[in-house]
Amino acid sequence: MTIHATIDTTRNFRPKSEALALLIERGFLHQCTDLEALDAKLVEGRVTAYAGFDATADSLHVGHLLPLMAMRWLQKLDHKPILLIGGGTTRIGDPSFRTESRPMLDDAAIERNLRGIRDTVERLFDLSEGEGRMVNNAEWLDEFRFLEFLRDFGTHFTVNRMMTFDSVRSRLDAQQPLSVLEFCYMMLQAVDFVELNKRFDCTLQIGGSDQWGNIVNGVDLGRRSGNQLFGFTLPLLTTASGAKMGKTADGAVWLNPSRLSSFDFWQFWRNTADADVVRFLKLFTDLPLSEIDRLARLEGQEVNEAKKILATQVTSIVHGPEAARAAMEQGEALFSGKEDGTQPTHVLSADLLDGSLGLLSLLVRLGFAGSNSEARRLVQGNSVRVNGELETDDRRQLTRNDTREDRTLSIAVGRKRKALVQFG
RNA sequence: GGAGGAGUGCCCGAGUGGCUAAAGGGGGCGGACUGUAAAUCCGCUGGCUAUGCCUACGUUGGUUCGAAUCCAACCUCCUCCA
């Protein structure tokens, strides 16, 4: 039995529901299992929707922001979001489009990760009773007993069909091993959907484009038990230069401030390529489309205004308005030409200046270089400035004489990485 | 189960006894140009208490004055046959 998927038919589709209209307009919709029926359902009344997230790290990252924003809009339009954290499924690992198995995590690690994720989610959503919720699928997955599970759900899945999914095929075609454990992941995700439907009347699942197969499975399983479920996927986000979005030199762009500072988070968005600005404004901010249209008309240097607004808006949503403003001011100060930031970005013990503090080790300590050798190369490459002065001596030692009256010292590597160091 | 092939730095990939910290490309970083963009050009890209030392070519041993390169065993992957 196949599902009638409407893929990319959004172009000629005129949605009647406010929610779908908005999501399509802002670029959230990629594929949907049944656009018209979903539209009708959204017009009818409040719909409960969910998006699932693995608990593989103690913070979500920019890649997760897309489903989060989609859910956020739904909540704003009076629908109900459920953030499903895969505490149970994380112990298996989704094989979708991966060439290798994921590492499995133990319960303690998963528990820790859940707490970190909650920190972010709470800022983005109203999770109060009746408005939205965050649930862990371990709640039900842990309860199943094997034979019971096979009896209740195993009969609804055929290996024949499971084999046809791209996520499985790709692994098999590549002659990579696919364990039974991973193979069954899609069953679990389908069960999640049905379970959420049973418990909370959830009828819509949102996921990344790589989740299409898993989502369809859930919708199918729902139908077998007599419920019409819906799902849609989000576009795969790549930057204008073709790279997968969300990576910087230092790795993933985390949403949790403890993993990535508000300053760096703001800078990430500030550095968006021109070609991506409008798309990102639509997807990652709450700004009305009329305002985005205005920003889209900016040309040349003025585009920078749009980028600042983008950065501040996103940071405000994810880290809060105060953090966003501080990050912006800090960025403005650091890049306005004046080397001094408005506030110290690093505080170090004054004792360090008693002995000899090598410039190289300071660069490492500030995170501007991964090793002394790398720091040395930066100095030799004429990219390091101390208090605004180009420093070319890689054996340079810093002393109290190098600090200003307020016992600060500014260090810059290249044009973008700057720090104000306070010794106190 | 049998025959053959492959495992090299962040990634891809050259290298069959000293000139190899290892060609080339990608990525990344830095510089010039700019607008904290894009494009282009140039430089750098294992570590260290540094004219030297240490670590590194799947793993462990061995041959040799000297090994990524030769030998043995093991591990992993691929191709063909059964």
Coordinates of C-alpha atoms (C1' of nucleotides) in Angstrom, one line a residue:
Chain A
M1 CA 0.0 0.0 0.0
T2 CA 1.5 3.3 -1.0
I3 CA 0.8 6.7 0.2
H4 CA -0.3 9.4 -2.1
A5 CA 2.4 11.9 -1.4
T6 CA 2.1 15.3 -2.9
I7 CA 5.6 16.5 -3.5
D8 CA 6.4 20.0 -4.4
T9 CA 2.9 20.9 -5.4
T10 CA 2.9 24.0 -3.3
R11 CA 3.4 26.3 -6.2
N12 CA -0.2 26.1 -7.5
F13 CA -1.7 25.5 -4.2
R14 CA -3.9 28.1 -2.5
P15 CA -4.1 27.3 1.2
K16 CA -7.2 28.3 3.1
S17 CA -5.6 28.0 6.5
E18 CA -3.5 30.8 7.9
A19 CA -0.9 28.4 9.2
L20 CA -0.2 26.7 5.9
A21 CA -0.3 30.0 4.0
L22 CA 2.3 31.4 6.3
L23 CA 4.6 28.4 6.2
I24 CA 4.5 28.2 2.5
E25 CA 5.1 31.9 2.1
R26 CA 8.1 31.8 4.4
G27 CA 9.6 28.8 2.7
F28 CA 9.1 26.1 5.2
L29 CA 7.3 23.6 3.1
H30 CA 9.2 21.1 1.0
Q31 CA 7.0 17.9 0.9
C32 CA 3.7 17.1 2.4
T33 CA 1.7 13.9 2.6
D34 CA -1.6 15.5 1.8
L35 CA -1.6 19.2 1.5
E36 CA -5.3 19.8 0.9
A37 CA -6.5 17.6 3.7
L38 CA -4.0 19.1 6.1
D39 CA -5.1 22.5 5.0
A40 CA -8.7 21.6 5.7
K41 CA -7.8 20.3 9.1
L42 CA -5.9 23.4 10.0
V43 CA -8.9 25.5 9.1
E44 CA -11.1 23.3 11.3
G45 CA -9.4 24.1 14.5
R46 CA -6.4 23.6 16.7
V47 CA -3.9 21.0 15.5
T48 CA -1.3 19.4 17.6
A49 CA 2.0 19.0 15.8
Y50 CA 5.3 17.4 16.7
A51 CA 8.9 17.4 15.6
G52 CA 11.4 15.0 17.0
F53 CA 15.0 15.6 18.0
D54 CA 17.8 13.3 19.0
A55 CA 19.3 13.6 22.3
T56 CA 22.8 13.1 21.0
A57 CA 24.3 16.4 22.4
D58 CA 23.4 18.6 25.4
S59 CA 22.4 21.4 22.9
L60 CA 20.6 21.6 19.7
H61 CA 22.3 23.4 16.8
V62 CA 21.4 25.7 13.9
G63 CA 20.3 22.7 11.9
H64 CA 17.5 22.1 14.4
L65 CA 16.4 25.7 14.2
L66 CA 14.3 25.2 11.1
P67 CA 11.8 22.7 12.6
L68 CA 11.8 24.7 15.8
M69 CA 10.8 27.9 13.9
A70 CA 8.1 26.0 12.0
M71 CA 6.7 24.8 15.2
R72 CA 7.0 28.2 16.8
W73 CA 4.8 29.7 14.0
L74 CA 2.2 27.0 14.5
Q75 CA 2.0 27.8 18.2
K76 CA 1.7 31.5 17.4
L77 CA -1.3 30.6 15.1
D78 CA -2.9 28.8 18.0
H79 CA -1.8 25.3 17.2
K80 CA -0.1 23.1 19.7
P81 CA 3.5 22.1 19.4
I82 CA 5.0 19.0 20.9
L83 CA 8.8 18.8 21.0
L84 CA 9.6 15.1 21.1
I85 CA 13.0 14.3 22.4
G86 CA 14.3 10.9 21.3
G87 CA 15.5 9.7 24.7
G88 CA 14.6 6.2 23.7
T89 CA 15.5 6.2 20.0
T90 CA 18.8 8.0 20.6
R91 CA 19.9 4.7 22.0
I92 CA 19.6 3.3 18.6
G93 CA 20.5 6.0 16.1
D94 CA 18.8 6.9 12.9
P95 CA 20.5 5.3 10.0
S96 CA 19.0 7.7 7.5
F97 CA 21.5 8.8 4.9
R98 CA 24.5 8.0 7.1
T99 CA 27.2 5.7 5.9
E100 CA 28.1 4.6 9.4
S101 CA 26.3 3.8 12.5
R102 CA 26.0 6.3 15.2
P103 CA 27.5 5.8 18.6
M104 CA 25.1 4.8 21.2
L105 CA 24.7 6.8 24.3
D106 CA 24.1 5.6 27.8
D107 CA 21.2 6.8 29.9
A108 CA 23.1 9.2 32.0
A109 CA 24.4 11.0 28.9
I110 CA 21.0 11.1 27.4
E111 CA 19.5 12.5 30.6
R112 CA 22.1 15.3 30.7
N113 CA 21.4 16.1 27.0
L114 CA 17.7 16.3 27.7
R115 CA 18.3 19.0 30.2
G116 CA 20.5 21.1 27.9
I117 CA 17.9 20.9 25.1
R118 CA 15.1 21.9 27.4
D119 CA 17.0 25.2 28.1
T120 CA 16.7 26.2 24.5
V121 CA 13.3 24.9 23.9
E122 CA 11.8 26.7 26.8
R123 CA 12.9 30.0 25.4
L124 CA 11.3 29.4 22.0
F125 CA 8.0 28.0 23.1
D126 CA 5.3 28.3 25.6
L127 CA 5.3 24.9 27.2
S128 CA 2.7 25.7 29.8
E129 CA -0.2 23.3 30.3
G130 CA -2.4 23.1 27.3
E131 CA -0.1 25.3 25.1
G132 CA 2.7 23.0 24.2
R133 CA 4.8 20.3 25.7
M134 CA 8.1 18.5 25.6
V135 CA 8.1 14.8 25.8
N136 CA 10.6 12.0 25.8
N137 CA 9.7 9.0 23.8
A138 CA 11.5 6.8 26.3
E139 CA 8.2 7.2 28.2
W140 CA 6.5 4.6 26.0
L141 CA 9.4 2.9 24.2
D142 CA 10.8 1.7 27.4
E143 CA 7.5 0.1 28.3
F144 CA 7.2 -2.1 25.3
R145 CA 8.0 -5.8 25.6
F146 CA 9.5 -7.4 22.6
L147 CA 6.8 -9.9 21.7
E148 CA 4.1 -7.4 22.5
F149 CA 5.7 -4.9 20.2
L150 CA 6.1 -7.4 17.4
R151 CA 2.5 -8.4 17.7
D152 CA 1.1 -4.8 17.8
F153 CA 3.2 -3.2 15.3
G154 CA 5.3 -5.8 13.5
T155 CA 2.2 -7.0 11.6
H156 CA 1.9 -3.5 10.0
F157 CA 5.3 -3.4 8.5
T158 CA 6.6 -5.5 5.7
V159 CA 10.3 -5.9 5.1
N160 CA 9.6 -5.6 1.4
R161 CA 8.5 -2.0 1.9
M162 CA 11.0 -1.1 4.5
M163 CA 13.7 -2.2 2.0
T164 CA 12.5 0.3 -0.5
F165 CA 13.2 3.4 1.6
D166 CA 16.1 5.4 0.4
S167 CA 17.6 5.5 3.8
V168 CA 17.9 1.8 3.8
R169 CA 18.8 1.4 0.2
S170 CA 21.6 3.9 0.3
R171 CA 23.3 1.9 3.1
L172 CA 22.8 -1.4 1.3
D173 CA 23.9 -0.1 -2.1
A174 CA 27.1 1.2 -0.4
Q175 CA 27.5 -2.3 0.9
Q176 CA 27.6 -0.8 4.4
P177 CA 26.3 -2.9 7.2
L178 CA 22.9 -2.0 8.5
S179 CA 22.1 -3.7 11.7
V180 CA 18.6 -4.9 12.6
L181 CA 18.7 -2.4 15.4
E182 CA 19.0 0.5 13.0
F183 CA 16.7 -1.1 10.5
C184 CA 14.0 -1.0 13.1
Y185 CA 14.5 2.7 13.8
M186 CA 11.8 3.6 11.2
M187 CA 9.4 1.4 13.0
L188 CA 10.0 3.2 16.3
Q189 CA 9.6 6.6 14.7
A190 CA 6.3 5.5 13.2
V191 CA 5.2 4.2 16.6
D192 CA 6.2 7.5 18.2
F193 CA 3.8 9.3 15.9
V194 CA 0.9 6.9 16.5
E195 CA 1.6 7.0 20.2
L196 CA 1.6 10.8 20.3
N197 CA -1.7 10.7 18.4
K198 CA -3.2 8.4 20.9
R199 CA -1.9 10.3 23.9
F200 CA -2.2 13.9 22.8
D201 CA -4.3 13.8 19.7
C202 CA -1.2 14.8 17.7
T203 CA -1.9 14.6 13.9
L204 CA 1.0 16.4 12.2
Q205 CA 4.7 15.6 12.1
I206 CA 7.3 18.0 10.9
G207 CA 10.9 17.0 10.0
G208 CA 13.9 17.6 7.8
S209 CA 13.8 16.4 4.3
D210 CA 15.8 13.3 5.3
Q211 CA 12.9 12.3 7.5
W212 CA 10.4 11.9 4.7
G213 CA 10.5 8.1 4.8
N214 CA 10.2 8.0 8.5
I215 CA 7.3 10.4 8.5
V216 CA 5.4 8.5 5.7
N217 CA 5.8 5.4 7.8
G218 CA 4.2 7.0 10.7
V219 CA 1.3 8.3 8.6
D220 CA 0.8 4.9 7.1
L221 CA 0.8 3.2 10.5
G222 CA -1.8 5.7 11.6
R223 CA -4.0 4.9 8.8
R224 CA -3.9 1.2 9.6
S225 CA -5.2 2.0 13.0
G226 CA -7.9 4.3 11.5
N227 CA -6.5 7.7 12.0
Q228 CA -5.5 10.2 9.3
L229 CA -2.2 11.7 10.2
F230 CA -0.2 14.3 8.3
G231 CA 3.4 15.1 7.8
F232 CA 5.5 17.6 6.0
T233 CA 9.2 18.1 5.5
L234 CA 11.3 21.2 5.5
P235 CA 13.8 22.1 2.8
L236 CA 17.4 21.0 3.1
L237 CA 19.2 24.2 4.0
T238 CA 22.4 24.9 2.2
T239 CA 24.2 28.2 2.1
A240 CA 24.5 30.1 -1.2
S241 CA 28.0 28.6 -1.6
G242 CA 26.5 25.2 -1.5
A243 CA 27.8 24.0 1.8
K244 CA 25.5 22.5 4.4
M245 CA 24.4 25.2 6.7
G246 CA 25.4 25.5 10.2
K247 CA 29.1 24.9 10.3
T248 CA 31.8 27.3 11.2
A249 CA 35.5 26.9 11.7
D250 CA 35.0 25.8 15.2
G251 CA 32.3 23.3 14.4
A252 CA 28.6 23.3 14.9
V253 CA 26.7 26.4 15.6
W254 CA 25.1 25.5 18.9
L255 CA 22.0 27.1 20.2
N256 CA 22.9 26.8 23.8
P257 CA 24.8 29.8 25.1
S258 CA 27.0 27.6 27.2
R259 CA 28.2 26.0 24.0
L260 CA 28.5 29.0 21.8
S261 CA 28.4 32.6 23.2
S262 CA 25.8 35.0 22.2
F263 CA 28.5 37.1 20.7
D264 CA 29.7 34.3 18.4
F265 CA 26.1 33.3 17.7
W266 CA 25.3 36.8 16.6
Q267 CA 28.4 37.0 14.5
F268 CA 27.5 33.7 12.8
W269 CA 24.3 35.3 11.4
R270 CA 26.0 38.7 10.8
N271 CA 28.4 36.8 8.4
T272 CA 25.6 35.4 6.3
A273 CA 26.3 35.7 2.6
D274 CA 24.3 38.3 0.7
A275 CA 22.4 35.8 -1.3
D276 CA 21.1 34.0 1.8
V277 CA 19.9 37.0 3.8
V278 CA 16.3 37.2 2.6
R279 CA 15.7 33.5 2.8
F280 CA 17.1 33.4 6.3
L281 CA 15.1 36.4 7.4
K282 CA 11.9 34.5 6.4
L283 CA 12.9 31.3 8.0
F284 CA 14.7 32.3 11.2
T285 CA 13.0 35.5 12.3
D286 CA 9.5 36.6 13.3
L287 CA 9.6 39.7 11.2
P288 CA 6.6 40.3 9.0
L289 CA 7.0 39.7 5.4
S290 CA 6.4 43.3 4.5
E291 CA 9.4 44.3 6.6
I292 CA 11.5 41.5 5.0
D293 CA 10.4 42.8 1.6
R294 CA 11.7 46.2 2.5
L295 CA 15.1 44.7 3.7
A296 CA 15.2 42.7 0.5
R297 CA 15.4 45.9 -1.5
L298 CA 18.5 47.0 0.1
E299 CA 21.5 47.0 -2.2
G300 CA 25.3 47.0 -2.0
Q301 CA 26.6 48.0 1.4
E302 CA 23.2 48.5 2.8
V303 CA 22.7 44.8 2.9
N304 CA 24.7 44.9 6.0
E305 CA 21.8 46.5 7.7
A306 CA 19.6 43.5 6.9
K307 CA 22.3 41.2 8.2
K308 CA 22.5 43.0 11.5
I309 CA 18.7 42.8 11.8
L310 CA 18.8 39.1 11.0
A311 CA 21.6 38.5 13.6
T312 CA 19.8 40.5 16.3
Q313 CA 16.4 38.9 15.6
V314 CA 17.7 35.4 15.6
T315 CA 19.8 35.9 18.7
S316 CA 16.9 37.5 20.4
I317 CA 14.7 34.5 19.8
V318 CA 17.3 31.9 20.8
H319 CA 19.2 33.7 23.6
G320 CA 16.8 36.5 24.6
P321 CA 16.6 40.2 23.7
E322 CA 19.2 41.3 26.3
A323 CA 21.8 38.9 25.1
A324 CA 21.1 39.9 21.5
R325 CA 21.5 43.6 22.2
A326 CA 24.7 43.0 24.1
A327 CA 26.1 40.8 21.3
M328 CA 25.2 43.4 18.8
E329 CA 26.8 46.3 20.8
Q330 CA 29.8 44.2 21.4
G331 CA 30.1 43.4 17.7
E332 CA 29.6 47.0 16.7
A333 CA 32.2 48.2 19.1
L334 CA 34.7 45.6 18.0
F335 CA 34.2 46.3 14.4
S336 CA 33.7 50.0 14.4
G337 CA 37.5 50.6 14.1
K338 CA 38.0 51.3 17.8
E339 CA 39.8 48.3 18.9
D340 CA 38.3 48.4 22.4
G341 CA 35.1 46.6 23.0
T342 CA 32.6 48.1 25.3
Q343 CA 33.2 45.3 27.7
P344 CA 35.9 42.7 28.4
T345 CA 35.5 39.6 26.5
H346 CA 38.0 37.7 28.6
V347 CA 39.1 38.1 32.1
L348 CA 42.4 36.7 33.1
S349 CA 44.3 36.6 36.4
A350 CA 46.7 39.6 36.8
D351 CA 49.2 37.1 38.2
L352 CA 49.9 36.0 34.6
L353 CA 51.7 39.2 34.0
D354 CA 54.1 38.7 36.9
G355 CA 56.0 36.0 35.1
S356 CA 56.3 36.1 31.4
L357 CA 53.1 35.7 29.4
G358 CA 54.0 34.8 25.9
L359 CA 51.9 36.3 23.2
L360 CA 51.6 32.8 21.6
S361 CA 50.2 31.2 24.7
L362 CA 47.8 34.1 25.1
L363 CA 46.5 33.5 21.6
V364 CA 46.0 29.8 22.5
R365 CA 44.3 30.7 25.7
L366 CA 41.9 33.0 24.0
G367 CA 41.0 30.2 21.5
F368 CA 42.4 32.1 18.5
A369 CA 44.9 29.3 17.9
G370 CA 44.9 25.6 18.6
S371 CA 48.6 25.4 19.4
N372 CA 51.6 27.5 19.9
S373 CA 52.8 26.6 16.5
E374 CA 49.5 27.7 14.9
A375 CA 49.7 30.9 16.9
R376 CA 53.3 31.4 15.7
R377 CA 52.1 31.1 12.1
L378 CA 49.5 33.7 12.7
V379 CA 52.0 36.1 14.1
Q380 CA 54.4 35.4 11.2
G381 CA 51.6 35.8 8.8
N382 CA 51.2 39.4 9.9
S383 CA 47.7 39.0 11.3
V384 CA 48.1 39.6 15.0
R385 CA 47.6 43.0 16.6
V386 CA 48.3 43.9 20.2
N387 CA 46.5 47.1 21.2
G388 CA 46.0 47.9 17.6
E389 CA 49.7 47.6 16.7
L390 CA 50.8 44.9 14.3
E391 CA 53.0 42.4 16.1
T392 CA 55.5 40.4 14.1
D393 CA 57.7 39.1 16.9
D394 CA 56.6 35.6 17.7
R395 CA 58.7 35.6 20.9
R396 CA 56.9 38.7 22.2
Q397 CA 56.3 38.6 25.9
L398 CA 53.5 40.6 27.4
T399 CA 54.0 42.6 30.7
R400 CA 52.1 45.1 32.7
N401 CA 53.5 47.8 30.5
D402 CA 51.4 46.5 27.7
T403 CA 48.2 47.0 29.5
R404 CA 46.3 50.3 29.6
E405 CA 45.3 52.2 32.7
D406 CA 42.2 50.0 33.1
R407 CA 44.5 46.9 32.9
T408 CA 43.1 45.8 29.6
L409 CA 44.8 44.7 26.5
S410 CA 43.3 44.2 23.1
I411 CA 44.2 41.3 20.9
A412 CA 43.1 40.9 17.3
V413 CA 43.6 38.1 14.9
G414 CA 42.7 39.0 11.4
R415 CA 39.8 41.4 10.9
K416 CA 37.1 39.3 12.6
R417 CA 38.5 37.8 15.7
K418 CA 39.1 40.3 18.4
A419 CA 39.2 40.2 22.1
L420 CA 39.5 42.6 24.9
V421 CA 41.4 41.0 27.7
Q422 CA 41.1 42.3 31.3
F423 CA 43.7 41.4 33.9
G424 CA 42.1 41.6 37.3
Chain B
rG1 C1' 35.2 -21.3 1.9
rG2 C1' 38.8 -19.9 -2.6
rA3 C1' 41.6 -16.0 -5.6
rG4 C1' 43.0 -11.0 -6.0
rG5 C1' 43.2 -5.7 -4.3
rA6 C1' 43.2 -1.7 -0.8
rG7 C1' 44.1 0.9 4.1
rU8 C1' 48.5 7.7 3.6
rG9 C1' 47.8 14.1 7.1
rC10 C1' 40.7 17.4 8.5
rC11 C1' 38.8 15.0 3.6
rC12 C1' 40.1 13.2 -1.4
rG13 C1' 44.5 11.5 -3.4
rA14 C1' 50.1 10.8 -5.3
rG15 C1' 54.1 8.4 -3.5
rU16 C1' 57.5 1.3 -4.2
rG17 C1' 64.4 2.0 0.4
rG18 C1' 67.6 7.8 1.9
rC19 C1' 66.5 14.3 -1.6
rU20 C1' 59.5 12.7 2.5
rA21 C1' 56.4 16.4 7.8
rA22 C1' 55.2 13.2 2.8
rA23 C1' 53.2 15.9 -4.6
rG24 C1' 48.3 17.7 -6.1
rG25 C1' 43.3 19.1 -5.0
rG26 C1' 39.4 20.3 -1.4
rG27 C1' 38.4 22.4 3.1
rG28 C1' 40.2 25.7 6.8
rC29 C1' 43.0 30.0 8.5
rG30 C1' 45.7 34.5 7.2
rG31 C1' 47.0 38.6 3.7
rA32 C1' 45.6 42.0 -0.6
rC33 C1' 40.9 44.0 -2.6
rU34 C1' 36.0 45.0 -0.1
rG35 C1' 30.8 45.9 2.9
rU36 C1' 32.4 41.6 9.1
rA37 C1' 29.3 39.6 1.7
rA38 C1' 30.6 37.3 -3.0
rA39 C1' 34.4 36.7 -6.7
rU40 C1' 39.7 36.9 -7.6
rC41 C1' 44.9 36.7 -6.5
rC42 C1' 48.9 35.4 -2.8
rG43 C1' 50.7 32.9 1.7
rC44 C1' 50.1 29.2 5.6
rU45 C1' 48.1 24.5 7.0
rG46 C1' 51.4 17.8 12.9
rG47 C1' 53.5 19.2 17.8
rC48 C1' 57.3 21.3 21.1
rU49 C1' 60.8 24.7 26.2
rA50 C1' 62.9 25.1 18.3
rU51 C1' 69.2 26.6 13.7
rG52 C1' 67.3 21.2 17.3
rC53 C1' 63.9 17.4 19.0
rC54 C1' 59.4 14.4 19.0
rU55 C1' 55.1 12.2 16.7
rA56 C1' 52.9 10.5 11.9
rC57 C1' 51.5 6.8 6.3
rG58 C1' 45.6 0.3 9.5
rU59 C1' 48.0 -2.7 14.1
rU60 C1' 52.2 -5.4 16.0
rG61 C1' 56.9 -7.3 15.2
rG62 C1' 61.1 -8.0 11.8
rU63 C1' 65.1 -6.9 7.8
rU64 C1' 68.4 -2.5 7.0
rC65 C1' 73.3 2.3 8.6
rG66 C1' 68.3 4.1 7.0
rA67 C1' 61.3 2.0 5.9
rA68 C1' 55.0 5.2 4.1
rU69 C1' 58.0 2.2 0.8
rC70 C1' 60.9 -4.6 1.8
rC71 C1' 59.2 -9.2 5.1
rA72 C1' 55.7 -11.7 8.7
rA73 C1' 51.4 -12.0 11.5
rC74 C1' 46.9 -9.7 12.7
rC75 C1' 42.6 -6.1 12.0
rU76 C1' 39.3 -3.7 8.5
rC77 C1' 37.3 -2.8 3.8
rC78 C1' 36.6 -3.8 -1.6
rU79 C1' 36.4 -7.0 -6.2
rC80 C1' 35.8 -11.7 -8.5
rC81 C1' 34.6 -17.0 -7.8
rA82 C1' 31.8 -20.7 -4.6

